[in-house]
Amino acid sequence: MSFRVLLALILSLSLAASLTACGSSDSCVENAIEQRACGVNNAGLEKRACILGEWTEWFACEEQGGDCTSGQTEQQACGINGNGTESRTCV
């Protein structure tokens, strides 16, 4: 095998390897954190981290605002002598 053919083969293999690495959707910047919406009405967050250049699995969804059912309403007394009423609705 001539030197030119060998060099061309090495370059093409090297290029193919670098294209595969660059085109990988799992590659990431070390210690980066990615997050996305999750849970009821997408009100929570789930996260994953980049470790050794690869994304971990998504961590459990962290719900925001406590446990409630969408549309659920709570009421409680408020104001002077508790004569008023305040309410909150889960979204």
Short mmCIF file of N, CA and C in Angstrom, two decimals:
data_model
loop_
_atom_site.label_atom_id
_atom_site.label_comp_id
_atom_site.label_asym_id
_atom_site.label_seq_id
_atom_site.Cartn_x
_atom_site.Cartn_y
_atom_site.Cartn_z
N MET A 1 0.86 -1.17 0.00
CA MET A 1 0.00 0.00 0.00
C MET A 1 0.90 1.23 0.00
N SER A 2 0.60 2.15 -0.87
CA SER A 2 1.43 3.35 -0.98
C SER A 2 1.18 4.28 0.20
N PHE A 3 2.10 5.18 0.41
CA PHE A 3 2.00 6.15 1.50
C PHE A 3 0.76 7.02 1.33
N ARG A 4 0.45 7.45 0.10
CA ARG A 4 -0.72 8.30 -0.16
C ARG A 4 -2.02 7.58 0.16
N VAL A 5 -2.11 6.33 -0.22
CA VAL A 5 -3.33 5.55 0.04
C VAL A 5 -3.50 5.36 1.55
N LEU A 6 -2.41 5.04 2.23
CA LEU A 6 -2.45 4.85 3.67
C LEU A 6 -2.85 6.15 4.38
N LEU A 7 -2.26 7.27 3.96
CA LEU A 7 -2.59 8.56 4.54
C LEU A 7 -4.06 8.91 4.30
N ALA A 8 -4.55 8.68 3.09
CA ALA A 8 -5.95 8.96 2.77
C ALA A 8 -6.88 8.10 3.63
N LEU A 9 -6.53 6.84 3.85
CA LEU A 9 -7.33 5.94 4.67
C LEU A 9 -7.35 6.43 6.12
N ILE A 10 -6.21 6.81 6.64
CA ILE A 10 -6.13 7.30 8.02
C ILE A 10 -6.95 8.57 8.18
N LEU A 11 -6.83 9.50 7.23
CA LEU A 11 -7.59 10.74 7.29
C LEU A 11 -9.09 10.51 7.21
N SER A 12 -9.51 9.60 6.35
CA SER A 12 -10.95 9.35 6.21
C SER A 12 -11.50 8.69 7.47
N LEU A 13 -10.73 7.76 8.09
CA LEU A 13 -11.18 7.15 9.33
C LEU A 13 -11.23 8.17 10.46
N SER A 14 -10.25 9.03 10.51
CA SER A 14 -10.22 10.08 11.53
C SER A 14 -11.39 11.04 11.37
N LEU A 15 -11.68 11.44 10.14
CA LEU A 15 -12.79 12.34 9.87
C LEU A 15 -14.11 11.67 10.24
N ALA A 16 -14.28 10.40 9.90
CA ALA A 16 -15.52 9.69 10.23
C ALA A 16 -15.70 9.61 11.74
N ALA A 17 -14.62 9.35 12.48
CA ALA A 17 -14.70 9.27 13.94
C ALA A 17 -15.07 10.62 14.53
N SER A 18 -14.50 11.70 14.03
CA SER A 18 -14.80 13.01 14.58
C SER A 18 -16.22 13.44 14.23
N LEU A 19 -16.72 13.08 13.06
CA LEU A 19 -18.09 13.41 12.70
C LEU A 19 -19.07 12.68 13.59
N THR A 20 -18.79 11.42 13.92
CA THR A 20 -19.66 10.66 14.80
C THR A 20 -19.69 11.30 16.18
N ALA A 21 -18.53 11.69 16.69
CA ALA A 21 -18.48 12.30 18.02
C ALA A 21 -19.21 13.64 18.03
N CYS A 22 -18.99 14.45 17.00
CA CYS A 22 -19.64 15.76 16.97
C CYS A 22 -21.14 15.65 16.76
N GLY A 23 -21.57 14.67 16.00
CA GLY A 23 -22.98 14.52 15.69
C GLY A 23 -23.78 13.84 16.78
N SER A 24 -23.12 13.39 17.84
CA SER A 24 -23.81 12.69 18.91
C SER A 24 -24.69 13.65 19.70
N SER A 25 -25.95 13.29 19.87
CA SER A 25 -26.87 14.15 20.61
C SER A 25 -26.66 14.03 22.12
N ASP A 26 -25.88 13.03 22.55
CA ASP A 26 -25.65 12.84 23.97
C ASP A 26 -24.41 13.56 24.48
N SER A 27 -23.63 14.19 23.58
CA SER A 27 -22.45 14.90 24.05
C SER A 27 -22.88 16.21 24.71
N CYS A 28 -22.12 16.63 25.73
CA CYS A 28 -22.49 17.83 26.48
C CYS A 28 -21.26 18.43 27.14
N VAL A 29 -21.42 19.61 27.70
CA VAL A 29 -20.34 20.31 28.39
C VAL A 29 -20.32 19.84 29.84
N GLU A 30 -19.17 19.43 30.31
CA GLU A 30 -19.01 18.91 31.67
C GLU A 30 -19.64 19.83 32.71
N ASN A 31 -20.38 19.24 33.63
CA ASN A 31 -21.07 19.90 34.75
C ASN A 31 -22.26 20.76 34.34
N ALA A 32 -22.65 20.72 33.07
CA ALA A 32 -23.84 21.47 32.63
C ALA A 32 -25.08 20.82 33.24
N ILE A 33 -26.10 21.61 33.47
CA ILE A 33 -27.39 21.13 33.98
C ILE A 33 -28.45 21.48 32.95
N GLU A 34 -29.28 20.51 32.63
CA GLU A 34 -30.39 20.75 31.70
C GLU A 34 -31.68 20.50 32.47
N GLN A 35 -32.69 21.28 32.21
CA GLN A 35 -33.97 21.09 32.88
C GLN A 35 -35.12 21.22 31.90
N ARG A 36 -36.23 20.56 32.25
CA ARG A 36 -37.43 20.64 31.42
C ARG A 36 -38.66 20.56 32.32
N ALA A 37 -39.76 21.06 31.81
CA ALA A 37 -41.01 21.05 32.56
C ALA A 37 -41.55 19.63 32.69
N CYS A 38 -42.24 19.36 33.80
CA CYS A 38 -42.83 18.04 34.03
C CYS A 38 -43.99 18.18 35.01
N GLY A 39 -44.68 17.11 35.27
CA GLY A 39 -45.73 17.09 36.28
C GLY A 39 -47.05 17.68 35.79
N VAL A 40 -47.96 17.86 36.75
CA VAL A 40 -49.28 18.39 36.46
C VAL A 40 -49.16 19.79 35.85
N ASN A 41 -49.74 19.97 34.69
CA ASN A 41 -49.70 21.25 33.97
C ASN A 41 -48.28 21.74 33.72
N ASN A 42 -47.33 20.82 33.67
CA ASN A 42 -45.91 21.17 33.48
C ASN A 42 -45.43 22.19 34.51
N ALA A 43 -45.94 22.11 35.75
CA ALA A 43 -45.58 23.06 36.80
C ALA A 43 -44.32 22.65 37.55
N GLY A 44 -43.80 21.45 37.30
CA GLY A 44 -42.60 20.99 37.99
C GLY A 44 -41.38 21.05 37.08
N LEU A 45 -40.23 20.67 37.62
CA LEU A 45 -38.99 20.62 36.86
C LEU A 45 -38.31 19.29 37.09
N GLU A 46 -37.78 18.73 36.02
CA GLU A 46 -36.87 17.60 36.16
C GLU A 46 -35.55 17.99 35.53
N LYS A 47 -34.47 17.50 36.11
CA LYS A 47 -33.14 17.92 35.70
C LYS A 47 -32.28 16.71 35.38
N ARG A 48 -31.23 16.97 34.60
CA ARG A 48 -30.18 15.99 34.37
C ARG A 48 -28.86 16.73 34.28
N ALA A 49 -27.78 16.01 34.53
CA ALA A 49 -26.46 16.63 34.58
C ALA A 49 -25.54 16.01 33.55
N CYS A 50 -24.54 16.77 33.14
CA CYS A 50 -23.52 16.27 32.23
C CYS A 50 -22.34 15.79 33.06
N ILE A 51 -22.06 14.51 32.98
CA ILE A 51 -20.95 13.92 33.71
C ILE A 51 -20.09 13.14 32.73
N LEU A 52 -18.81 13.45 32.72
CA LEU A 52 -17.85 12.82 31.80
C LEU A 52 -18.29 12.95 30.35
N GLY A 53 -18.89 14.10 30.00
CA GLY A 53 -19.26 14.37 28.62
C GLY A 53 -20.54 13.72 28.15
N GLU A 54 -21.31 13.11 29.06
CA GLU A 54 -22.57 12.46 28.68
C GLU A 54 -23.67 12.84 29.66
N TRP A 55 -24.90 12.95 29.15
CA TRP A 55 -26.04 13.29 29.99
C TRP A 55 -26.44 12.09 30.85
N THR A 56 -26.78 12.36 32.12
CA THR A 56 -27.34 11.32 32.99
C THR A 56 -28.81 11.13 32.61
N GLU A 57 -29.45 10.15 33.25
CA GLU A 57 -30.89 10.01 33.10
C GLU A 57 -31.55 11.21 33.78
N TRP A 58 -32.79 11.50 33.43
CA TRP A 58 -33.52 12.60 34.08
C TRP A 58 -33.79 12.23 35.53
N PHE A 59 -33.59 13.19 36.47
CA PHE A 59 -33.91 12.98 37.87
C PHE A 59 -35.43 13.10 38.04
N ALA A 60 -35.94 12.68 39.20
CA ALA A 60 -37.38 12.72 39.46
C ALA A 60 -37.92 14.14 39.34
N CYS A 61 -39.14 14.24 38.92
CA CYS A 61 -39.81 15.54 38.76
C CYS A 61 -39.98 16.20 40.12
N GLU A 62 -39.56 17.45 40.22
CA GLU A 62 -39.74 18.25 41.44
C GLU A 62 -40.95 19.14 41.22
N GLU A 63 -42.05 18.75 41.84
CA GLU A 63 -43.29 19.52 41.68
C GLU A 63 -43.17 20.86 42.39
N GLN A 64 -43.69 21.90 41.79
CA GLN A 64 -43.66 23.23 42.38
C GLN A 64 -44.99 23.50 43.08
N GLY A 65 -44.93 24.09 44.24
CA GLY A 65 -46.15 24.53 44.91
C GLY A 65 -46.89 23.46 45.67
N GLY A 66 -46.29 22.33 45.95
CA GLY A 66 -46.93 21.31 46.75
C GLY A 66 -47.83 20.39 45.94
N ASP A 67 -48.48 19.49 46.65
CA ASP A 67 -49.34 18.51 46.00
C ASP A 67 -50.76 19.05 45.92
N CYS A 68 -51.29 19.12 44.72
CA CYS A 68 -52.68 19.50 44.53
C CYS A 68 -53.14 18.98 43.18
N THR A 69 -54.43 18.98 43.00
CA THR A 69 -55.03 18.56 41.74
C THR A 69 -55.44 19.79 40.97
N SER A 70 -55.13 19.81 39.69
CA SER A 70 -55.45 20.96 38.86
C SER A 70 -56.93 21.33 39.00
N GLY A 71 -57.21 22.61 39.30
CA GLY A 71 -58.57 23.08 39.46
C GLY A 71 -59.08 23.03 40.89
N GLN A 72 -58.38 22.32 41.77
CA GLN A 72 -58.79 22.21 43.18
C GLN A 72 -58.69 23.57 43.86
N THR A 73 -59.70 23.93 44.65
CA THR A 73 -59.71 25.22 45.36
C THR A 73 -59.76 24.99 46.85
N GLU A 74 -58.98 25.78 47.59
CA GLU A 74 -58.99 25.76 49.05
C GLU A 74 -59.40 27.14 49.54
N GLN A 75 -60.12 27.17 50.67
CA GLN A 75 -60.51 28.44 51.27
C GLN A 75 -60.14 28.44 52.74
N GLN A 76 -59.85 29.65 53.24
CA GLN A 76 -59.60 29.80 54.68
C GLN A 76 -60.01 31.20 55.11
N ALA A 77 -60.29 31.31 56.40
CA ALA A 77 -60.70 32.59 56.97
C ALA A 77 -59.51 33.54 57.00
N CYS A 78 -59.79 34.83 56.85
CA CYS A 78 -58.75 35.85 56.92
C CYS A 78 -59.36 37.17 57.34
N GLY A 79 -58.52 38.16 57.54
CA GLY A 79 -59.00 39.50 57.87
C GLY A 79 -59.30 39.66 59.35
N ILE A 80 -59.90 40.81 59.71
CA ILE A 80 -60.21 41.13 61.10
C ILE A 80 -61.22 40.13 61.64
N ASN A 81 -60.87 39.50 62.74
CA ASN A 81 -61.70 38.49 63.40
C ASN A 81 -62.06 37.32 62.48
N GLY A 82 -61.29 37.12 61.41
CA GLY A 82 -61.56 36.01 60.50
C GLY A 82 -62.84 36.14 59.73
N ASN A 83 -63.31 37.38 59.53
CA ASN A 83 -64.59 37.61 58.86
C ASN A 83 -64.48 37.53 57.34
N GLY A 84 -63.26 37.52 56.81
CA GLY A 84 -63.10 37.42 55.36
C GLY A 84 -62.74 35.99 54.95
N THR A 85 -62.69 35.78 53.67
CA THR A 85 -62.32 34.47 53.14
C THR A 85 -61.32 34.67 52.01
N GLU A 86 -60.26 33.90 52.05
CA GLU A 86 -59.32 33.90 50.93
C GLU A 86 -59.28 32.50 50.34
N SER A 87 -59.06 32.43 49.06
CA SER A 87 -59.02 31.12 48.43
C SER A 87 -57.82 31.04 47.48
N ARG A 88 -57.43 29.82 47.18
CA ARG A 88 -56.37 29.57 46.19
C ARG A 88 -56.79 28.38 45.36
N THR A 89 -56.41 28.44 44.10
CA THR A 89 -56.76 27.39 43.14
C THR A 89 -55.50 26.79 42.55
N CYS A 90 -55.45 25.49 42.52
CA CYS A 90 -54.31 24.77 41.95
C CYS A 90 -54.31 24.91 40.42
N VAL A 91 -53.18 25.28 39.87
CA VAL A 91 -53.07 25.38 38.41
C VAL A 91 -52.13 24.34 37.86
#
